[in-house]
Amino acid sequence: MVKTLLTRYIKRRQLLAQNALSQRYLVIDLELTGLDPKQHEIVSVAWVLIDNQCIKMSESQHFINKDVKSLEQSPVFHGISNEAITNGLSLNSILKSLSAHFNDCILVFHNAALDWGFLKVALKQANITTRPKLILDTLHIEKKRLLNQSTEIKQDDLTLKACRTRYELPSYHCHHALTDAQATAELFLAQCHQISCGKKLKVGELT
C-alpha cells in the first residue's frame, strides 16, 4: 500500500513538472438531471481531445445514457428527450469508453467538483477502478488567475460563458454536452497561453 502511494506521488510530481503545452488532455462535460450525485443522474457524457495544443474534434464523442430513470425538468436545459434516451447506450459502456483514456490524458472540466463528483460515483458503481493521471478545472484556473490580479470576483463571473467572454471567445448558445466540452477546451487553451505569456508553462501551474 505504501509503495503504491509513493509511486503515485512520484508520478504526480513528475507530471506537474512537465510542459503543459505538449500534454494530451481529455475535456469532459456532462448533462445531468440535477446537482446531487446521490439523487440525480447523468443524462449524457461528451469529451473532446486536446493533443499538443490542437483540439481534435474528429476524435470527440457524445453519448446519451439509456439507463436514465427520470429526466424530471432537465430537458428544459439540455433538450434531450425520452426518445433519445431509448436510443442511447448503457452508462457502463460509456464509462468504459471514457476510462480507457485515463492512462494517457489529463482530464479537464469546467467545475470539476460537479462533473467529477458524478463520475466518481458512477465509476464506483460500475466497478471501474482506473484512476485519471490528473484533473484540472478551468473554473479553478480562472479563479486563481483573477485572484492573482486582485480582481473582485462577483456572482456568475466564473460561469463558462463569462470566462470565455473574458478571452473574447465566441458565445455558444446551444446548451449541449459536446458543445460545452468544445467550449471548455477552447477556454483551457486560451488560459494556458494567457498564463504562459510565450514562456514554458508547467502542468503544476494549472493546478
JSON list of C-alpha atoms in Angstrom, two decimals:
[
{"chain": "A", "resi": 1, "resn": "MET", "atom": "CA", "xyz": [0.00, 0.00, 0.00]},
{"chain": "A", "resi": 2, "resn": "VAL", "atom": "CA", "xyz": [2.76, 2.45, 0.98]},
{"chain": "A", "resi": 3, "resn": "LYS", "atom": "CA", "xyz": [4.74, 1.55, -2.14]},
{"chain": "A", "resi": 4, "resn": "THR", "atom": "CA", "xyz": [1.68, 2.18, -4.34]},
{"chain": "A", "resi": 5, "resn": "LEU", "atom": "CA", "xyz": [1.05, 5.57, -2.75]},
{"chain": "A", "resi": 6, "resn": "LEU", "atom": "CA", "xyz": [4.72, 6.52, -3.09]},
{"chain": "A", "resi": 7, "resn": "THR", "atom": "CA", "xyz": [4.71, 5.54, -6.77]},
{"chain": "A", "resi": 8, "resn": "ARG", "atom": "CA", "xyz": [1.60, 7.65, -7.38]},
{"chain": "A", "resi": 9, "resn": "TYR", "atom": "CA", "xyz": [3.18, 10.60, -5.58]},
{"chain": "A", "resi": 10, "resn": "ILE", "atom": "CA", "xyz": [6.37, 10.40, -7.65]},
{"chain": "A", "resi": 11, "resn": "LYS", "atom": "CA", "xyz": [4.43, 10.11, -10.92]},
{"chain": "A", "resi": 12, "resn": "ARG", "atom": "CA", "xyz": [2.29, 13.10, -9.99]},
{"chain": "A", "resi": 13, "resn": "ARG", "atom": "CA", "xyz": [5.36, 15.20, -9.11]},
{"chain": "A", "resi": 14, "resn": "GLN", "atom": "CA", "xyz": [6.97, 14.29, -12.42]},
{"chain": "A", "resi": 15, "resn": "LEU", "atom": "CA", "xyz": [3.81, 15.15, -14.35]},
{"chain": "A", "resi": 16, "resn": "LEU", "atom": "CA", "xyz": [3.43, 18.54, -12.62]},
{"chain": "A", "resi": 17, "resn": "ALA", "atom": "CA", "xyz": [6.96, 19.46, -13.73]},
{"chain": "A", "resi": 18, "resn": "GLN", "atom": "CA", "xyz": [6.29, 18.68, -17.41]},
{"chain": "A", "resi": 19, "resn": "ASN", "atom": "CA", "xyz": [5.47, 21.17, -20.18]},
{"chain": "A", "resi": 20, "resn": "ALA", "atom": "CA", "xyz": [1.71, 21.78, -20.09]},
{"chain": "A", "resi": 21, "resn": "LEU", "atom": "CA", "xyz": [1.51, 22.75, -23.76]},
{"chain": "A", "resi": 22, "resn": "SER", "atom": "CA", "xyz": [2.73, 19.37, -25.01]},
{"chain": "A", "resi": 23, "resn": "GLN", "atom": "CA", "xyz": [0.32, 17.19, -23.00]},
{"chain": "A", "resi": 24, "resn": "ARG", "atom": "CA", "xyz": [-2.75, 15.23, -24.06]},
{"chain": "A", "resi": 25, "resn": "TYR", "atom": "CA", "xyz": [-5.97, 16.40, -22.39]},
{"chain": "A", "resi": 26, "resn": "LEU", "atom": "CA", "xyz": [-9.46, 14.97, -22.34]},
{"chain": "A", "resi": 27, "resn": "VAL", "atom": "CA", "xyz": [-12.03, 17.73, -21.83]},
{"chain": "A", "resi": 28, "resn": "ILE", "atom": "CA", "xyz": [-15.26, 16.31, -20.41]},
{"chain": "A", "resi": 29, "resn": "ASP", "atom": "CA", "xyz": [-18.77, 17.69, -19.94]},
{"chain": "A", "resi": 30, "resn": "LEU", "atom": "CA", "xyz": [-21.92, 16.06, -18.56]},
{"chain": "A", "resi": 31, "resn": "GLU", "atom": "CA", "xyz": [-25.61, 16.81, -18.78]},
{"chain": "A", "resi": 32, "resn": "LEU", "atom": "CA", "xyz": [-27.38, 15.95, -15.53]},
{"chain": "A", "resi": 33, "resn": "THR", "atom": "CA", "xyz": [-30.89, 15.70, -14.11]},
{"chain": "A", "resi": 34, "resn": "GLY", "atom": "CA", "xyz": [-29.80, 17.73, -11.06]},
{"chain": "A", "resi": 35, "resn": "LEU", "atom": "CA", "xyz": [-26.86, 18.73, -8.89]},
{"chain": "A", "resi": 36, "resn": "ASP", "atom": "CA", "xyz": [-26.71, 15.93, -6.31]},
{"chain": "A", "resi": 37, "resn": "PRO", "atom": "CA", "xyz": [-24.90, 12.73, -7.38]},
{"chain": "A", "resi": 38, "resn": "LYS", "atom": "CA", "xyz": [-26.70, 10.80, -4.64]},
{"chain": "A", "resi": 39, "resn": "GLN", "atom": "CA", "xyz": [-30.14, 11.68, -6.03]},
{"chain": "A", "resi": 40, "resn": "HIS", "atom": "CA", "xyz": [-29.72, 12.72, -9.65]},
{"chain": "A", "resi": 41, "resn": "GLU", "atom": "CA", "xyz": [-28.45, 11.05, -12.81]},
{"chain": "A", "resi": 42, "resn": "ILE", "atom": "CA", "xyz": [-26.03, 11.51, -15.70]},
{"chain": "A", "resi": 43, "resn": "VAL", "atom": "CA", "xyz": [-28.03, 12.12, -18.88]},
{"chain": "A", "resi": 44, "resn": "SER", "atom": "CA", "xyz": [-25.17, 12.41, -21.35]},
{"chain": "A", "resi": 45, "resn": "VAL", "atom": "CA", "xyz": [-21.38, 12.44, -21.46]},
{"chain": "A", "resi": 46, "resn": "ALA", "atom": "CA", "xyz": [-19.18, 14.15, -24.04]},
{"chain": "A", "resi": 47, "resn": "TRP", "atom": "CA", "xyz": [-15.46, 14.56, -24.40]},
{"chain": "A", "resi": 48, "resn": "VAL", "atom": "CA", "xyz": [-13.01, 16.36, -26.65]},
{"chain": "A", "resi": 49, "resn": "LEU", "atom": "CA", "xyz": [-9.32, 15.52, -27.06]},
{"chain": "A", "resi": 50, "resn": "ILE", "atom": "CA", "xyz": [-6.56, 18.15, -26.99]},
{"chain": "A", "resi": 51, "resn": "ASP", "atom": "CA", "xyz": [-3.21, 16.90, -28.26]},
{"chain": "A", "resi": 52, "resn": "ASN", "atom": "CA", "xyz": [-0.19, 19.21, -28.42]},
{"chain": "A", "resi": 53, "resn": "GLN", "atom": "CA", "xyz": [-2.43, 22.34, -28.27]},
{"chain": "A", "resi": 54, "resn": "CYS", "atom": "CA", "xyz": [-4.72, 21.05, -31.04]},
{"chain": "A", "resi": 55, "resn": "ILE", "atom": "CA", "xyz": [-8.42, 20.35, -30.41]},
{"chain": "A", "resi": 56, "resn": "LYS", "atom": "CA", "xyz": [-9.20, 17.08, -32.20]},
{"chain": "A", "resi": 57, "resn": "MET", "atom": "CA", "xyz": [-12.93, 17.39, -32.85]},
{"chain": "A", "resi": 58, "resn": "SER", "atom": "CA", "xyz": [-12.77, 14.37, -35.20]},
{"chain": "A", "resi": 59, "resn": "GLU", "atom": "CA", "xyz": [-11.99, 12.25, -32.12]},
{"chain": "A", "resi": 60, "resn": "SER", "atom": "CA", "xyz": [-14.70, 13.78, -29.93]},
{"chain": "A", "resi": 61, "resn": "GLN", "atom": "CA", "xyz": [-17.51, 11.63, -28.51]},
{"chain": "A", "resi": 62, "resn": "HIS", "atom": "CA", "xyz": [-21.02, 12.25, -27.25]},
{"chain": "A", "resi": 63, "resn": "PHE", "atom": "CA", "xyz": [-23.14, 9.53, -25.67]},
{"chain": "A", "resi": 64, "resn": "ILE", "atom": "CA", "xyz": [-26.62, 9.54, -24.15]},
{"chain": "A", "resi": 65, "resn": "ASN", "atom": "CA", "xyz": [-27.25, 7.31, -21.13]},
{"chain": "A", "resi": 66, "resn": "LYS", "atom": "CA", "xyz": [-30.16, 4.95, -21.84]},
{"chain": "A", "resi": 67, "resn": "ASP", "atom": "CA", "xyz": [-30.30, 3.94, -18.15]},
{"chain": "A", "resi": 68, "resn": "VAL", "atom": "CA", "xyz": [-31.75, 7.29, -17.00]},
{"chain": "A", "resi": 69, "resn": "LYS", "atom": "CA", "xyz": [-34.82, 6.59, -14.88]},
{"chain": "A", "resi": 70, "resn": "SER", "atom": "CA", "xyz": [-36.35, 10.07, -14.83]},
{"chain": "A", "resi": 71, "resn": "LEU", "atom": "CA", "xyz": [-35.44, 13.20, -16.79]},
{"chain": "A", "resi": 72, "resn": "GLU", "atom": "CA", "xyz": [-37.53, 15.36, -14.42]},
{"chain": "A", "resi": 73, "resn": "GLN", "atom": "CA", "xyz": [-37.22, 19.01, -15.53]},
{"chain": "A", "resi": 74, "resn": "SER", "atom": "CA", "xyz": [-33.76, 18.63, -17.08]},
{"chain": "A", "resi": 75, "resn": "PRO", "atom": "CA", "xyz": [-34.92, 18.57, -20.77]},
{"chain": "A", "resi": 76, "resn": "VAL", "atom": "CA", "xyz": [-35.66, 22.29, -20.36]},
{"chain": "A", "resi": 77, "resn": "PHE", "atom": "CA", "xyz": [-31.88, 22.82, -20.13]},
{"chain": "A", "resi": 78, "resn": "HIS", "atom": "CA", "xyz": [-30.31, 20.15, -22.37]},
{"chain": "A", "resi": 79, "resn": "GLY", "atom": "CA", "xyz": [-33.19, 19.31, -24.74]},
{"chain": "A", "resi": 80, "resn": "ILE", "atom": "CA", "xyz": [-32.66, 15.54, -24.55]},
{"chain": "A", "resi": 81, "resn": "SER", "atom": "CA", "xyz": [-35.94, 13.68, -25.00]},
{"chain": "A", "resi": 82, "resn": "ASN", "atom": "CA", "xyz": [-37.13, 10.30, -23.72]},
{"chain": "A", "resi": 83, "resn": "GLU", "atom": "CA", "xyz": [-36.87, 9.01, -27.31]},
{"chain": "A", "resi": 84, "resn": "ALA", "atom": "CA", "xyz": [-33.18, 9.98, -27.40]},
{"chain": "A", "resi": 85, "resn": "ILE", "atom": "CA", "xyz": [-32.69, 8.18, -24.08]},
{"chain": "A", "resi": 86, "resn": "THR", "atom": "CA", "xyz": [-34.21, 4.99, -25.55]},
{"chain": "A", "resi": 87, "resn": "ASN", "atom": "CA", "xyz": [-31.67, 5.08, -28.39]},
{"chain": "A", "resi": 88, "resn": "GLY", "atom": "CA", "xyz": [-28.72, 5.70, -26.07]},
{"chain": "A", "resi": 89, "resn": "LEU", "atom": "CA", "xyz": [-26.05, 3.41, -24.60]},
{"chain": "A", "resi": 90, "resn": "SER", "atom": "CA", "xyz": [-25.72, 1.88, -21.15]},
{"chain": "A", "resi": 91, "resn": "LEU", "atom": "CA", "xyz": [-23.85, 4.07, -18.68]},
{"chain": "A", "resi": 92, "resn": "ASN", "atom": "CA", "xyz": [-21.40, 1.24, -18.01]},
{"chain": "A", "resi": 93, "resn": "SER", "atom": "CA", "xyz": [-20.36, 1.06, -21.67]},
{"chain": "A", "resi": 94, "resn": "ILE", "atom": "CA", "xyz": [-19.99, 4.85, -21.81]},
{"chain": "A", "resi": 95, "resn": "LEU", "atom": "CA", "xyz": [-17.80, 4.82, -18.71]},
{"chain": "A", "resi": 96, "resn": "LYS", "atom": "CA", "xyz": [-15.62, 2.04, -20.13]},
{"chain": "A", "resi": 97, "resn": "SER", "atom": "CA", "xyz": [-15.01, 4.11, -23.26]},
{"chain": "A", "resi": 98, "resn": "LEU", "atom": "CA", "xyz": [-14.26, 7.18, -21.15]},
{"chain": "A", "resi": 99, "resn": "SER", "atom": "CA", "xyz": [-11.94, 5.47, -18.66]},
{"chain": "A", "resi": 100, "resn": "ALA", "atom": "CA", "xyz": [-9.88, 4.00, -21.50]},
{"chain": "A", "resi": 101, "resn": "HIS", "atom": "CA", "xyz": [-8.38, 7.49, -21.88]},
{"chain": "A", "resi": 102, "resn": "PHE", "atom": "CA", "xyz": [-7.43, 7.91, -18.20]},
{"chain": "A", "resi": 103, "resn": "ASN", "atom": "CA", "xyz": [-3.92, 6.49, -18.55]},
{"chain": "A", "resi": 104, "resn": "ASP", "atom": "CA", "xyz": [-2.76, 8.79, -21.34]},
{"chain": "A", "resi": 105, "resn": "CYS", "atom": "CA", "xyz": [-4.73, 12.01, -20.82]},
{"chain": "A", "resi": 106, "resn": "ILE", "atom": "CA", "xyz": [-5.08, 14.69, -18.17]},
{"chain": "A", "resi": 107, "resn": "LEU", "atom": "CA", "xyz": [-8.79, 15.30, -17.52]},
{"chain": "A", "resi": 108, "resn": "VAL", "atom": "CA", "xyz": [-10.20, 18.82, -17.80]},
{"chain": "A", "resi": 109, "resn": "PHE", "atom": "CA", "xyz": [-13.61, 20.05, -16.61]},
{"chain": "A", "resi": 110, "resn": "HIS", "atom": "CA", "xyz": [-15.33, 23.39, -16.06]},
{"chain": "A", "resi": 111, "resn": "ASN", "atom": "CA", "xyz": [-16.48, 22.93, -12.46]},
{"chain": "A", "resi": 112, "resn": "ALA", "atom": "CA", "xyz": [-14.80, 19.60, -11.77]},
{"chain": "A", "resi": 113, "resn": "ALA", "atom": "CA", "xyz": [-16.40, 19.36, -8.32]},
{"chain": "A", "resi": 114, "resn": "LEU", "atom": "CA", "xyz": [-19.78, 18.82, -10.00]},
{"chain": "A", "resi": 115, "resn": "ASP", "atom": "CA", "xyz": [-18.98, 16.64, -13.03]},
{"chain": "A", "resi": 116, "resn": "TRP", "atom": "CA", "xyz": [-16.17, 14.59, -11.50]},
{"chain": "A", "resi": 117, "resn": "GLY", "atom": "CA", "xyz": [-18.35, 14.16, -8.40]},
{"chain": "A", "resi": 118, "resn": "PHE", "atom": "CA", "xyz": [-20.98, 12.42, -10.55]},
{"chain": "A", "resi": 119, "resn": "LEU", "atom": "CA", "xyz": [-18.40, 10.41, -12.48]},
{"chain": "A", "resi": 120, "resn": "LYS", "atom": "CA", "xyz": [-16.70, 9.16, -9.30]},
{"chain": "A", "resi": 121, "resn": "VAL", "atom": "CA", "xyz": [-19.99, 7.75, -8.04]},
{"chain": "A", "resi": 122, "resn": "ALA", "atom": "CA", "xyz": [-20.83, 6.21, -11.43]},
{"chain": "A", "resi": 123, "resn": "LEU", "atom": "CA", "xyz": [-17.36, 4.69, -11.89]},
{"chain": "A", "resi": 124, "resn": "LYS", "atom": "CA", "xyz": [-17.52, 3.14, -8.43]},
{"chain": "A", "resi": 125, "resn": "GLN", "atom": "CA", "xyz": [-20.94, 1.64, -9.17]},
{"chain": "A", "resi": 126, "resn": "ALA", "atom": "CA", "xyz": [-19.59, 0.24, -12.46]},
{"chain": "A", "resi": 127, "resn": "ASN", "atom": "CA", "xyz": [-16.58, -1.29, -10.62]},
{"chain": "A", "resi": 128, "resn": "ILE", "atom": "CA", "xyz": [-14.15, 0.70, -12.78]},
{"chain": "A", "resi": 129, "resn": "THR", "atom": "CA", "xyz": [-11.04, 1.41, -10.71]},
{"chain": "A", "resi": 130, "resn": "THR", "atom": "CA", "xyz": [-8.87, 3.13, -13.35]},
{"chain": "A", "resi": 131, "resn": "ARG", "atom": "CA", "xyz": [-7.61, 6.44, -11.98]},
{"chain": "A", "resi": 132, "resn": "PRO", "atom": "CA", "xyz": [-7.02, 9.57, -14.09]},
{"chain": "A", "resi": 133, "resn": "LYS", "atom": "CA", "xyz": [-3.45, 10.91, -14.24]},
{"chain": "A", "resi": 134, "resn": "LEU", "atom": "CA", "xyz": [-4.59, 14.35, -13.08]},
{"chain": "A", "resi": 135, "resn": "ILE", "atom": "CA", "xyz": [-7.73, 16.51, -13.05]},
{"chain": "A", "resi": 136, "resn": "LEU", "atom": "CA", "xyz": [-7.70, 20.20, -13.99]},
{"chain": "A", "resi": 137, "resn": "ASP", "atom": "CA", "xyz": [-10.57, 22.67, -13.71]},
{"chain": "A", "resi": 138, "resn": "THR", "atom": "CA", "xyz": [-10.92, 25.73, -15.95]},
{"chain": "A", "resi": 139, "resn": "LEU", "atom": "CA", "xyz": [-13.16, 27.33, -13.32]},
{"chain": "A", "resi": 140, "resn": "HIS", "atom": "CA", "xyz": [-10.41, 26.92, -10.69]},
{"chain": "A", "resi": 141, "resn": "ILE", "atom": "CA", "xyz": [-7.72, 28.12, -13.12]},
{"chain": "A", "resi": 142, "resn": "GLU", "atom": "CA", "xyz": [-9.73, 31.28, -13.85]},
{"chain": "A", "resi": 143, "resn": "LYS", "atom": "CA", "xyz": [-10.50, 31.94, -10.20]},
{"chain": "A", "resi": 144, "resn": "LYS", "atom": "CA", "xyz": [-6.82, 31.63, -9.30]},
{"chain": "A", "resi": 145, "resn": "ARG", "atom": "CA", "xyz": [-5.82, 33.91, -12.19]},
{"chain": "A", "resi": 146, "resn": "LEU", "atom": "CA", "xyz": [-8.31, 36.61, -11.19]},
{"chain": "A", "resi": 147, "resn": "LEU", "atom": "CA", "xyz": [-7.30, 36.46, -7.53]},
{"chain": "A", "resi": 148, "resn": "ASN", "atom": "CA", "xyz": [-3.64, 36.83, -8.53]},
{"chain": "A", "resi": 149, "resn": "GLN", "atom": "CA", "xyz": [-4.66, 40.03, -10.33]},
{"chain": "A", "resi": 150, "resn": "SER", "atom": "CA", "xyz": [-6.55, 41.19, -7.21]},
{"chain": "A", "resi": 151, "resn": "THR", "atom": "CA", "xyz": [-9.74, 41.21, -9.28]},
{"chain": "A", "resi": 152, "resn": "GLU", "atom": "CA", "xyz": [-13.00, 41.19, -7.35]},
{"chain": "A", "resi": 153, "resn": "ILE", "atom": "CA", "xyz": [-14.95, 38.05, -8.27]},
{"chain": "A", "resi": 154, "resn": "LYS", "atom": "CA", "xyz": [-18.70, 38.58, -8.45]},
{"chain": "A", "resi": 155, "resn": "GLN", "atom": "CA", "xyz": [-21.51, 36.08, -8.71]},
{"chain": "A", "resi": 156, "resn": "ASP", "atom": "CA", "xyz": [-21.57, 34.40, -12.15]},
{"chain": "A", "resi": 157, "resn": "ASP", "atom": "CA", "xyz": [-18.06, 35.69, -13.01]},
{"chain": "A", "resi": 158, "resn": "LEU", "atom": "CA", "xyz": [-16.83, 32.09, -13.24]},
{"chain": "A", "resi": 159, "resn": "THR", "atom": "CA", "xyz": [-19.52, 30.57, -15.45]},
{"chain": "A", "resi": 160, "resn": "LEU", "atom": "CA", "xyz": [-18.22, 29.03, -18.67]},
{"chain": "A", "resi": 161, "resn": "LYS", "atom": "CA", "xyz": [-19.81, 31.84, -20.70]},
{"chain": "A", "resi": 162, "resn": "ALA", "atom": "CA", "xyz": [-18.36, 34.60, -18.50]},
{"chain": "A", "resi": 163, "resn": "CYS", "atom": "CA", "xyz": [-14.89, 33.05, -18.59]},
{"chain": "A", "resi": 164, "resn": "ARG", "atom": "CA", "xyz": [-14.98, 32.73, -22.38]},
{"chain": "A", "resi": 165, "resn": "THR", "atom": "CA", "xyz": [-16.11, 36.36, -22.73]},
{"chain": "A", "resi": 166, "resn": "ARG", "atom": "CA", "xyz": [-13.01, 37.45, -20.79]},
{"chain": "A", "resi": 167, "resn": "TYR", "atom": "CA", "xyz": [-10.83, 35.88, -23.51]},
{"chain": "A", "resi": 168, "resn": "GLU", "atom": "CA", "xyz": [-13.02, 37.26, -26.33]},
{"chain": "A", "resi": 169, "resn": "LEU", "atom": "CA", "xyz": [-14.05, 33.75, -27.35]},
{"chain": "A", "resi": 170, "resn": "PRO", "atom": "CA", "xyz": [-17.33, 33.46, -29.31]},
{"chain": "A", "resi": 171, "resn": "SER", "atom": "CA", "xyz": [-20.57, 32.70, -27.49]},
{"chain": "A", "resi": 172, "resn": "TYR", "atom": "CA", "xyz": [-22.17, 29.27, -27.94]},
{"chain": "A", "resi": 173, "resn": "HIS", "atom": "CA", "xyz": [-25.91, 29.50, -27.34]},
{"chain": "A", "resi": 174, "resn": "CYS", "atom": "CA", "xyz": [-26.67, 25.76, -27.53]},
{"chain": "A", "resi": 175, "resn": "HIS", "atom": "CA", "xyz": [-26.56, 24.01, -24.13]},
{"chain": "A", "resi": 176, "resn": "HIS", "atom": "CA", "xyz": [-25.22, 20.62, -25.14]},
{"chain": "A", "resi": 177, "resn": "ALA", "atom": "CA", "xyz": [-22.55, 18.39, -23.57]},
{"chain": "A", "resi": 178, "resn": "LEU", "atom": "CA", "xyz": [-20.39, 18.23, -26.70]},
{"chain": "A", "resi": 179, "resn": "THR", "atom": "CA", "xyz": [-20.69, 21.96, -27.37]},
{"chain": "A", "resi": 180, "resn": "ASP", "atom": "CA", "xyz": [-19.79, 22.70, -23.77]},
{"chain": "A", "resi": 181, "resn": "ALA", "atom": "CA", "xyz": [-16.82, 20.31, -23.91]},
{"chain": "A", "resi": 182, "resn": "GLN", "atom": "CA", "xyz": [-15.56, 22.09, -27.02]},
{"chain": "A", "resi": 183, "resn": "ALA", "atom": "CA", "xyz": [-16.16, 25.48, -25.36]},
{"chain": "A", "resi": 184, "resn": "THR", "atom": "CA", "xyz": [-14.21, 24.34, -22.29]},
{"chain": "A", "resi": 185, "resn": "ALA", "atom": "CA", "xyz": [-11.35, 23.05, -24.47]},
{"chain": "A", "resi": 186, "resn": "GLU", "atom": "CA", "xyz": [-11.08, 26.43, -26.21]},
{"chain": "A", "resi": 187, "resn": "LEU", "atom": "CA", "xyz": [-11.16, 28.23, -22.86]},
{"chain": "A", "resi": 188, "resn": "PHE", "atom": "CA", "xyz": [-8.47, 25.94, -21.46]},
{"chain": "A", "resi": 189, "resn": "LEU", "atom": "CA", "xyz": [-6.09, 26.65, -24.35]},
{"chain": "A", "resi": 190, "resn": "ALA", "atom": "CA", "xyz": [-6.76, 30.39, -24.04]},
{"chain": "A", "resi": 191, "resn": "GLN", "atom": "CA", "xyz": [-5.96, 30.22, -20.32]},
{"chain": "A", "resi": 192, "resn": "CYS", "atom": "CA", "xyz": [-2.74, 28.29, -20.96]},
{"chain": "A", "resi": 193, "resn": "HIS", "atom": "CA", "xyz": [-1.49, 30.89, -23.44]},
{"chain": "A", "resi": 194, "resn": "GLN", "atom": "CA", "xyz": [-2.53, 33.81, -21.22]},
{"chain": "A", "resi": 195, "resn": "ILE", "atom": "CA", "xyz": [-0.70, 32.34, -18.21]},
{"chain": "A", "resi": 196, "resn": "SER", "atom": "CA", "xyz": [2.40, 31.23, -20.13]},
{"chain": "A", "resi": 197, "resn": "CYS", "atom": "CA", "xyz": [2.95, 34.56, -21.94]},
{"chain": "A", "resi": 198, "resn": "GLY", "atom": "CA", "xyz": [5.01, 32.74, -24.54]},
{"chain": "A", "resi": 199, "resn": "LYS", "atom": "CA", "xyz": [7.22, 31.02, -21.95]},
{"chain": "A", "resi": 200, "resn": "LYS", "atom": "CA", "xyz": [7.32, 27.40, -20.82]},
{"chain": "A", "resi": 201, "resn": "LEU", "atom": "CA", "xyz": [4.25, 26.50, -18.76]},
{"chain": "A", "resi": 202, "resn": "LYS", "atom": "CA", "xyz": [4.46, 23.67, -16.26]},
{"chain": "A", "resi": 203, "resn": "VAL", "atom": "CA", "xyz": [1.41, 21.48, -15.63]},
{"chain": "A", "resi": 204, "resn": "GLY", "atom": "CA", "xyz": [1.70, 22.33, -11.92]},
{"chain": "A", "resi": 205, "resn": "GLU", "atom": "CA", "xyz": [0.97, 26.00, -12.67]},
{"chain": "A", "resi": 206, "resn": "LEU", "atom": "CA", "xyz": [-2.54, 25.00, -13.75]},
{"chain": "A", "resi": 207, "resn": "THR", "atom": "CA", "xyz": [-3.48, 23.13, -10.55]}
]
